[in-house]
Each structure stands twice: as structure tokens, then as C-alpha cells.
Amino acid sequence: MIKKTFKNMPKPHRWVMSAVAGCMLILFLLPSEPVSAYKNSASILEVGKRYALEVNFNNLPVENISGLEEINEAKSVVVKKGDNLAMIFKRSGLSPQQTYRVSKAGKLAKKLLKIMPGDVLELQIDPQSQLISLQYPFSSTDTLVVTKSEDNTFTSKIETIEVDARLNYTQGDVTSSFWNAGLKANLTDNQIMQVAGIFGWDIDFALGLRAGDSFYVMFEEHYINGEFIENGDIVAAQFVNHGEAFTAIRYDDGNFYTPEGNSMRKSFLRAPVNFRYISSSFKKNRIHPVTKRLKAHRGVDYAADRGTPVMAAGDGKVIKAAYDKYNGHHVFIQHGEKYVTKYLHFTKRTVKRGQTVKQGQVIGTVGSSGRVTGPHLHYEFLVNGVHRNPRTVNLPKAEPIANKEKVKFTDIAAIRLQQLNNNKRVMLAMN
Ligand SMILES: [Zn+2]
């Protein structure tokens, strides 16, 4: 009967029916083939049943006709600048309807609105250009998985890989700059900046280091299936500056405290410029280039490239932002009743008189305006109207850890100190 109908059909119909018949044959000839082979054959049969003309002959995979298993296409798509999901789907040969359905795959799928250039999407596409699944690894441990259901809608979930955090330790001596010493101790750029950030309220990393200073850093490393993935948090660190040891322990709130539970953060940064920008970071002689005096100098000079950002040393209010021929462009900040900080010789001021500023906020850029020879920041620190050495002045007491956290913190601090000392001892024995 099939034969009879077949003969009466126009040619294209005959081809389709051949394919359909072939599929049927395959279906019966494959007794223990993978499930996917059955599924694919069945779907084509269904199309054939509905109306054979709807089958686009070119889209029928050759493998299917010749009896081999259909292969879904796996695509890795790198997100380009200005891309969105619709554009990526279009480039991958997927219809706008599929973009729409994927975008409706539940709350988690909203992550796809935040794809960034460089992100990678893994697409599984069947031979009919239908998306089967999408995977979007949006962090080193988390992947959004969007999967097609029976009813052609999509569902989403997040798969998370277990991360194993291991402790590592390093230490070093400062012989030139902290930057060089940090690199020599195998700290990353990021970790070096973090250490400087932790101790930046107590230690002037730009000008206040001395040969013989040393540091000890304990940090987490993240592993997945035994493979190193990334550095985690610094959990404890110590810096010995001019023979004085500063110790910082990280607590669960992400902040660092002294072993006694005082915050490492203070009302003032010891130096209002990032130490990396300071060109004369480890020079023994720091004579003022114009006055040639060191003792009578009422502030600290940080020689840095023109344009280097200068930060407010503490929260406060701008009481002066002006220009004159001696000080050049300058900014004065009042901090509470007692303290005033002064910043001179800017190329550019970025704050106005009367403005409130936050600690670390950029207030201007290093320059050589006024009576100076080269670009530098001249920084003064006044307590009750009296000039003090910004590098040695006692800074207001730090906020202690909250009372209800004290017991837990004390336990953590004791463990960290013990680990730190054990590591130091091991290193000493190795040398
Ligand atoms: Zn000066």
C-alpha cells in the first residue's frame, strides 16, 4: 500500500517519504541503540505524519538518512562588546521565539541580561536549529543552566561547584620597595595592594619603609577538584615597620582587626597617595628640592608623576580650594574639630570649598603649581592648629569589634596567630 501511494506522489514527496520510510526502517533495525537515536527518528516520523511537505529536505541531517545517530551541535559563543542574548542567538541560527522563551525561563535566567564581553555561553543546538540547552558560567564556581522541557518551554537552575579553600603563607624582607619585596615573596599585584590597604592606616608605604622591615602574609587559595583556581582572602598578616609589629586578623565581616579586636581602619590614611605612584619610595635623603631644608619642612613631600591622584586622608569638609603663587592649586580639609590636612601644588583640584569628602576620595592630582621645581604632593597634618609630622603623629583610636562578636573573634585571632607563628618557625628552620 505504501508503494502505491508513493508512486502517485510528486517527486519531492517521494523523497520525503523515502526519508521517512528510511527512518522507520532504522527504527526497527536499531534494537539497542542509544535513546537519542530513537528520539530523533521519532520526531522526524511525527513531522512526516503531520504533513510531509513541511519537512525541509535540506535540513534533514545526512547521518539520519544513512542510519547514523544525529549529532547535536555544541557551540561556545564568546560575548562581544554591545552583545545581547537576541544578537547572540541570531548569530547562532536560533529564532527570536527561542530568545523569548529562554528569557522567560524563570528568575535565574535574568542573569542573561547581565552578560559581559568576554563571557562564554555554551549552546547545545539540535539539527532543526532548536536550542536544547544553554550554559552560562558567570563565576569560577557558578553556572546558569537553561534546559528545554518537553513542552518547549525552558527551565533554569544554577549549578555550583564545591570550592576547597586551603591556607598558604609567604613572608619577605623589604630591601628596596614594598612592591618589589611583595613580588619576590610571590604575592600577586592584587595581594600586594591588599596588604598595603590593610596596614595603610598605620604605615606610610610610600616614604615610611626602611631596609629591615618585614612582612608575613597568610591567605586562602581556592581549589576545585584539586586544581588551583584563584587566590582567596588574606586571613592574617603582620608588618614589622621600624621594629614595630602590626598584626591584622580578618574577621567574618570582611574587616581586619588587631588581635585585641581593634579595627585596623583609622580616621586617617597615613599617606594620601597610593604608594605605587611614588617614585622616590625608598630614598634615604629627602631634602626639599627648593628650600634644601629637611627639618624645618612642615609637611611631607611625595614625589610622583604629574596627574597622580591624591586622596582625602580622612572624612571631612573642604575649607579651602584655591590657587596662589606659592602653594599653587591647593586644598585644605577640616576633619571634626581637631584636625586639618593640607595638600599643595596640584595640577588640578577636583573639589570645591564647602564640599564634604570621604576618606580615599580623589581631591586633586599631583602637579608642580606654585613655588616648586618638580611635580610632587606637599602634605601637612595639623592637630589643634599645630603642625605635626604626618608620618609619626598618633592617629585617633580605632573602632573596636562589636561586643557580641568579641568572643568569636578572640577565638579566630588566637588560631590565626598560632598559624602565623608556626609558619614563621617553619620558614626559619628552612633558612
Ligand atoms: Zn614640601
PDB file of C-alpha atoms and ligand atoms in Angstrom, residues 288 297 300-301 345 376 378, ligand 1:
ATOM      1  CA  HIS A 288      63.200  69.749  49.844  1.00  0.00           C
ATOM      2  CA  HIS A 297      59.791  71.481  56.438  1.00  0.00           C
ATOM      3  CA  VAL A 300      55.893  65.537  53.775  1.00  0.00           C
ATOM      4  CA  ASP A 301      56.720  65.665  50.059  1.00  0.00           C
ATOM      5  CA  HIS A 345      50.916  72.001  44.288  1.00  0.00           C
ATOM      6  CA  HIS A 376      55.071  66.375  43.980  1.00  0.00           C
ATOM      7  CA  HIS A 378      53.218  68.524  49.740  1.00  0.00           C
TER       8      HIS A 378
HETATM    9 ZN    ZN B   1      57.002  70.451  50.543  1.00  0.00          ZN
END
